[in-house]
CSV table of C-alpha atoms in Angstrom, one decimal:
chain,number,residue,atom,x,y,z
E,215,MET,CA,-9.3,-0.9,26.7
E,216,THR,CA,-10.1,-2.9,23.9
E,217,LYS,CA,-7.5,-3.4,21.0
E,218,PRO,CA,-7.7,-1.7,18.1
E,219,ILE,CA,-9.1,-3.7,14.6
E,220,ILE,CA,-6.8,-3.1,11.8
E,221,ALA,CA,-8.3,-4.1,8.5
E,222,MET,CA,-6.3,-5.4,5.3
E,223,THR,CA,-7.7,-5.2,1.9
E,224,ALA,CA,-7.6,-8.6,0.0
E,225,ASP,CA,-6.1,-9.9,-3.1
E,226,ALA,CA,-7.2,-12.9,-5.0
E,227,LEU,CA,-5.4,-15.7,-7.0
E,228,ALA,CA,-6.0,-15.2,-10.6
E,229,ASP,CA,-5.3,-19.2,-11.0
E,230,THR,CA,-7.5,-21.8,-9.2
E,231,ASN,CA,-6.2,-23.2,-5.9
E,232,PRO,CA,-4.5,-26.4,-6.4
E,233,ARG,CA,-6.2,-27.7,-3.4
E,234,MET,CA,-9.6,-26.9,-4.0
E,235,PRO,CA,-10.3,-26.9,-7.9
E,236,ASP,CA,-12.9,-24.1,-9.1
E,237,ASP,CA,-11.9,-22.0,-6.0
E,238,TYR,CA,-10.0,-18.2,-6.2
E,239,PRO,CA,-9.1,-17.8,-2.5
E,240,THR,CA,-9.0,-14.3,-1.4
E,241,PHE,CA,-5.7,-13.5,1.0
E,242,ALA,CA,-3.6,-11.1,2.9
E,243,PRO,CA,0.2,-10.9,3.0
E,244,HIS,CA,1.3,-13.1,6.2
E,245,ASP,CA,4.2,-10.7,7.2
E,246,ILE,CA,1.7,-7.9,7.7
E,247,LYS,CA,-0.8,-10.0,9.9
E,248,GLU,CA,2.0,-11.0,12.0
E,249,ALA,CA,3.2,-7.4,12.4
E,250,VAL,CA,-0.2,-6.4,13.5
E,251,PHE,CA,-0.6,-8.8,15.9
E,252,LYS,CA,2.9,-8.1,17.6
E,253,ALA,CA,2.3,-4.1,17.4
E,254,GLY,CA,-1.0,-5.2,19.7
E,255,GLY,CA,-3.7,-4.9,17.2
E,256,VAL,CA,-6.3,-7.1,15.8
E,257,PRO,CA,-6.0,-8.0,12.3
E,258,THR,CA,-8.4,-8.8,9.9
E,259,ILE,CA,-9.3,-9.2,6.3
E,260,LEU,CA,-11.3,-7.2,3.8
E,261,PRO,CA,-12.7,-9.4,0.8
E,262,PHE,CA,-13.7,-7.2,-2.4
E,263,PRO,CA,-17.0,-8.0,-4.3
E,264,ASP,CA,-16.2,-9.2,-8.1
E,265,ASN,CA,-19.1,-6.8,-9.3
E,266,PRO,CA,-18.0,-3.2,-9.2
E,267,GLU,CA,-21.0,-2.1,-8.7
E,268,LEU,CA,-21.4,-3.3,-5.1
E,269,ALA,CA,-17.8,-1.5,-4.4
E,270,GLU,CA,-19.4,1.5,-2.7
E,271,ASP,CA,-22.0,-0.4,-0.6
E,272,ALA,CA,-19.4,-3.0,0.3
E,273,ALA,CA,-17.2,-0.4,1.4
E,274,ALA,CA,-19.5,1.5,3.5
E,275,ASP,CA,-21.0,-1.6,5.1
E,276,MET,CA,-17.1,-2.6,5.9
E,277,VAL,CA,-15.9,1.0,7.6
E,278,PRO,CA,-17.6,0.4,10.8
E,279,LEU,CA,-15.9,-2.9,11.4
E,280,PHE,CA,-12.5,-1.7,11.7
E,281,ASP,CA,-10.4,1.0,13.5
E,282,GLY,CA,-7.5,1.5,11.1
E,283,LEU,CA,-6.6,0.2,7.6
E,284,ILE,CA,-3.7,-1.2,5.8
E,285,LEU,CA,-3.6,-1.0,2.3
E,286,PRO,CA,-1.0,-4.2,1.2
E,287,GLY,CA,0.9,-4.3,-2.3
E,288,GLY,CA,-0.9,-6.0,-5.1
E,289,PRO,CA,-1.3,-5.9,-9.2
E,290,ASP,CA,-0.7,-2.6,-10.9
E,291,VAL,CA,-3.6,0.3,-10.7
E,292,ASP,CA,-5.5,0.2,-13.9
E,293,PRO,CA,-4.7,3.0,-15.6
E,294,THR,CA,-8.3,3.8,-17.1
E,295,LEU,CA,-8.8,5.1,-13.4
E,296,PHE,CA,-6.8,8.5,-13.9
E,297,GLY,CA,-7.5,8.6,-17.8
E,298,GLU,CA,-4.9,6.7,-19.6
E,299,GLU,CA,-4.9,4.0,-21.9
E,300,PRO,CA,-2.6,1.1,-20.9
E,301,MET,CA,0.7,1.1,-22.1
E,302,TRP,CA,2.8,-2.0,-23.1
E,303,ASN,CA,4.6,-2.2,-20.1
E,304,LEU,CA,2.1,-2.3,-17.9
E,305,GLY,CA,1.6,-5.2,-15.7
E,306,ASP,CA,-1.4,-7.4,-14.4
E,307,THR,CA,-4.3,-5.3,-13.2
E,308,TYR,CA,-7.7,-6.3,-11.4
E,309,TYR,CA,-10.3,-3.7,-11.6
E,310,PRO,CA,-12.7,-5.1,-9.0
E,311,LYS,CA,-9.8,-4.7,-6.5
E,312,ASP,CA,-9.4,-1.0,-7.8
E,313,TYR,CA,-13.0,0.2,-7.7
E,314,PHE,CA,-13.5,-1.2,-3.7
E,315,GLU,CA,-10.1,0.0,-2.7
E,316,LEU,CA,-10.8,3.6,-4.2
E,317,ALA,CA,-14.6,3.5,-2.2
E,318,LEU,CA,-13.0,2.2,1.0
E,319,ILE,CA,-10.1,5.0,0.8
E,320,LYS,CA,-12.8,7.4,0.3
E,321,ALA,CA,-15.1,5.9,3.1
E,322,ALA,CA,-12.5,5.6,5.7
E,323,LEU,CA,-11.1,8.9,5.5
E,324,ALA,CA,-14.8,10.2,5.7
E,325,ALA,CA,-15.1,8.3,8.8
E,326,GLY,CA,-12.0,9.6,10.6
E,327,LYS,CA,-10.1,6.0,10.2
E,328,PRO,CA,-6.2,6.1,9.8
E,329,ILE,CA,-4.6,4.5,6.9
E,330,PHE,CA,-1.0,3.0,5.9
E,331,GLY,CA,-0.5,2.4,2.5
E,332,ILE,CA,2.3,0.0,1.0
E,333,CYS,CA,3.7,-0.1,-2.5
E,334,ARG,CA,0.5,-0.6,-4.2
E,335,GLY,CA,-1.3,1.1,-1.2
E,336,ILE,CA,0.8,4.4,-1.7
E,337,GLN,CA,-0.5,4.5,-5.5
E,338,ILE,CA,-4.3,3.6,-4.9
E,339,LEU,CA,-4.3,6.4,-1.9
E,340,ASN,CA,-2.9,9.0,-4.3
E,341,VAL,CA,-5.4,7.9,-7.2
E,342,ALA,CA,-8.4,7.8,-4.9
E,343,LEU,CA,-7.3,11.6,-3.8
E,344,GLY,CA,-7.0,12.9,-7.7
E,345,GLY,CA,-3.6,11.9,-8.5
E,346,ASP,CA,-1.9,9.5,-10.9
E,347,VAL,CA,0.8,7.0,-11.3
E,348,TYR,CA,3.7,6.0,-13.9
E,349,GLN,CA,2.3,2.9,-15.6
E,350,ASP,CA,6.0,2.0,-15.9
E,351,THR,CA,8.6,4.1,-14.2
E,352,HIS,CA,11.5,3.0,-16.5
E,353,THR,CA,9.9,4.0,-19.6
E,354,GLN,CA,7.8,6.8,-18.4
E,355,ASN,CA,10.3,8.7,-16.6
E,356,PRO,CA,14.0,9.2,-18.2
E,357,ASP,CA,15.4,10.7,-14.8
E,358,SER,CA,14.7,7.3,-13.2
E,359,TYR,CA,18.0,5.5,-13.0
E,360,ILE,CA,17.5,3.2,-10.0
E,361,ARG,CA,16.2,-0.5,-10.5
E,362,HIS,CA,13.0,-0.2,-8.4
E,363,PRO,CA,12.2,-3.6,-9.3
E,364,GLN,CA,14.8,-5.3,-7.0
E,365,VAL,CA,16.4,-8.8,-7.8
E,366,ALA,CA,17.6,-9.3,-4.6
E,367,PRO,CA,15.9,-11.4,-1.7
E,368,PRO,CA,12.5,-9.2,-0.8
E,369,HIS,CA,13.8,-8.7,2.8
E,370,TYR,CA,17.1,-7.0,1.6
E,371,PRO,CA,17.3,-3.2,1.4
E,372,THR,CA,18.2,-1.9,-2.4
E,373,HIS,CA,18.6,1.7,-2.1
E,374,HIS,CA,18.0,4.9,0.5
E,375,VAL,CA,15.3,7.0,0.5
E,376,ASP,CA,15.8,10.7,1.8
E,377,ILE,CA,12.9,11.7,4.3
E,378,THR,CA,11.3,15.1,4.9
E,379,ALA,CA,12.6,16.6,8.2
E,380,GLY,CA,9.5,17.0,10.8
E,381,SER,CA,7.5,14.3,9.2
E,382,ARG,CA,5.8,11.4,10.7
E,383,LEU,CA,7.8,9.1,8.4
E,384,SER,CA,11.1,11.2,9.9
E,385,ALA,CA,10.1,10.5,13.5
E,386,LEU,CA,10.1,6.8,12.6
E,387,LEU,CA,13.2,6.4,10.6
E,388,GLY,CA,15.2,9.5,10.7
E,389,ASP,CA,16.3,11.5,7.5
E,390,ARG,CA,17.6,8.5,5.5
E,391,ALA,CA,16.7,5.3,5.4
E,392,PHE,CA,17.8,2.2,3.7
E,393,VAL,CA,14.9,0.1,1.9
E,394,ASN,CA,13.9,-2.7,-0.1
E,395,SER,CA,12.0,-2.0,-3.4
E,396,ARG,CA,9.5,-4.1,-5.5
E,397,HIS,CA,7.4,-1.8,-8.0
E,398,HIS,CA,7.8,-0.4,-11.4
E,399,GLN,CA,4.5,2.1,-11.0
E,400,ALA,CA,5.3,4.9,-8.9
E,401,VAL,CA,3.4,8.3,-7.7
E,402,ARG,CA,3.8,10.9,-10.4
E,403,LYS,CA,1.1,13.8,-9.9
E,404,VAL,CA,0.1,13.7,-6.1
E,405,GLY,CA,-3.3,14.0,-4.9
E,406,ALA,CA,-5.4,16.3,-3.1
E,407,GLY,CA,-4.4,16.9,0.8
E,408,LEU,CA,-1.0,14.8,0.4
E,409,THR,CA,2.6,15.8,0.6
E,410,VAL,CA,5.6,13.9,-0.2
E,411,THR,CA,7.7,13.0,2.5
E,412,ALA,CA,10.6,10.5,1.1
E,413,THR,CA,12.1,10.5,-2.4
E,414,ALA,CA,14.4,7.9,-3.8
E,415,PRO,CA,17.8,9.4,-4.9
E,416,ASP,CA,16.4,9.5,-8.7
E,417,GLY,CA,13.7,11.4,-7.7
E,418,ILE,CA,11.1,8.6,-7.4
E,419,ILE,CA,8.2,9.2,-4.8
E,420,GLU,CA,8.5,6.8,-1.8
E,421,GLY,CA,6.5,8.5,1.0
E,422,LEU,CA,3.2,10.2,1.4
E,423,GLU,CA,1.4,11.6,4.4
E,424,SER,CA,-1.6,13.6,4.8
E,425,THR,CA,-1.2,17.5,5.1
E,426,ASP,CA,-4.2,18.3,7.7
E,427,ASN,CA,-4.2,15.5,9.8
E,428,ASP,CA,-2.6,12.5,10.5
E,429,LEU,CA,-5.0,9.9,8.7
E,430,ILE,CA,-2.6,8.9,5.9
E,431,LEU,CA,1.0,7.5,5.9
E,432,ALA,CA,2.1,5.8,2.8
E,433,VAL,CA,5.6,4.1,1.6
E,434,GLN,CA,6.6,2.6,-1.8
E,435,TRP,CA,8.7,0.1,-0.1
E,436,HIS,CA,7.6,-3.3,1.4
E,437,PRO,CA,8.1,-3.0,5.7
E,438,GLU,CA,6.3,-6.1,6.2
E,439,ASN,CA,9.0,-7.8,4.3
E,440,MET,CA,11.9,-6.1,6.6
E,441,TRP,CA,11.1,-5.8,10.2
E,442,GLN,CA,12.2,-9.5,11.1
E,443,HIS,CA,15.6,-8.3,9.8
E,444,HIS,CA,15.3,-4.6,10.5
E,445,PRO,CA,13.7,-3.6,13.4
E,446,GLU,CA,13.2,0.0,12.9
E,447,GLN,CA,10.8,-1.0,9.7
E,448,PHE,CA,8.6,-2.6,12.5
E,449,GLY,CA,7.6,0.9,13.7
E,450,PHE,CA,4.9,1.6,11.0
E,451,PHE,CA,3.2,-1.0,12.5
E,452,SER,CA,3.0,0.0,15.7
E,453,ASP,CA,2.4,3.6,14.2
E,454,ILE,CA,-1.1,2.3,12.7
E,455,VAL,CA,-2.3,0.7,15.8
E,456,ALA,CA,-1.4,3.4,17.8
E,457,ARG,CA,-3.3,6.0,15.1
E,458,ALA,CA,-6.1,3.9,15.2
E,459,GLN,CA,-6.6,3.5,19.0
E,460,ALA,CA,-6.3,7.3,19.3
E,461,HIS,CA,-9.0,7.9,16.8
E,462,LYS,CA,-11.0,5.0,18.1
E,463,ALA,CA,-10.7,7.0,21.7
E,464,ASP,CA,-11.8,10.0,19.9
């Protein structure tokens, strides 16, 4: 049996590569790549076109090339994609990446390809399915009292999440987990076909899954930064490889 190919969407440097003038490299997180290898998958990186008009065709062309998809962290989601104008506390956005990921999510789901979303990944998944996000949790949600953009090192857990019993997430981590936190946007209105499976103590949504199948699992924290020190977080990568292999066999 051939190993499943697990694709990661790419990011791009906003500044030129100091080693290659006039070059803006495409890249993906090292720790995700290593986790996919360790889990028995074959990682690959999907670049996005600078021209958003090419996003849908690029997504359709790429979906047959992989068996499972990981949506990593990255820049803020452009609020115009869910009908809002940018607030003062919005961070960096990059709409060519947004357009490509929105098209890729819809094409992957239509093709029955499982997805794992991380941080920005949970947010863009939610937007793709008709939901929205807080542009800035601290200023838009007065009930949010936890410091979600942590200042501790990335692999340190800093707050807990409560997990829904019987969910795919609970099978991986149990009913409560201690996680890291590097975000200021967060899921607000939940998109169609999704259910909340984890929340922080202040009510911020930390986990989503698909309701009618096993195609979507997404979390707000960064397990790729934790798995080397917190082995339970490695289960997410074994899970996406297993789901990809199962759907590939189907």
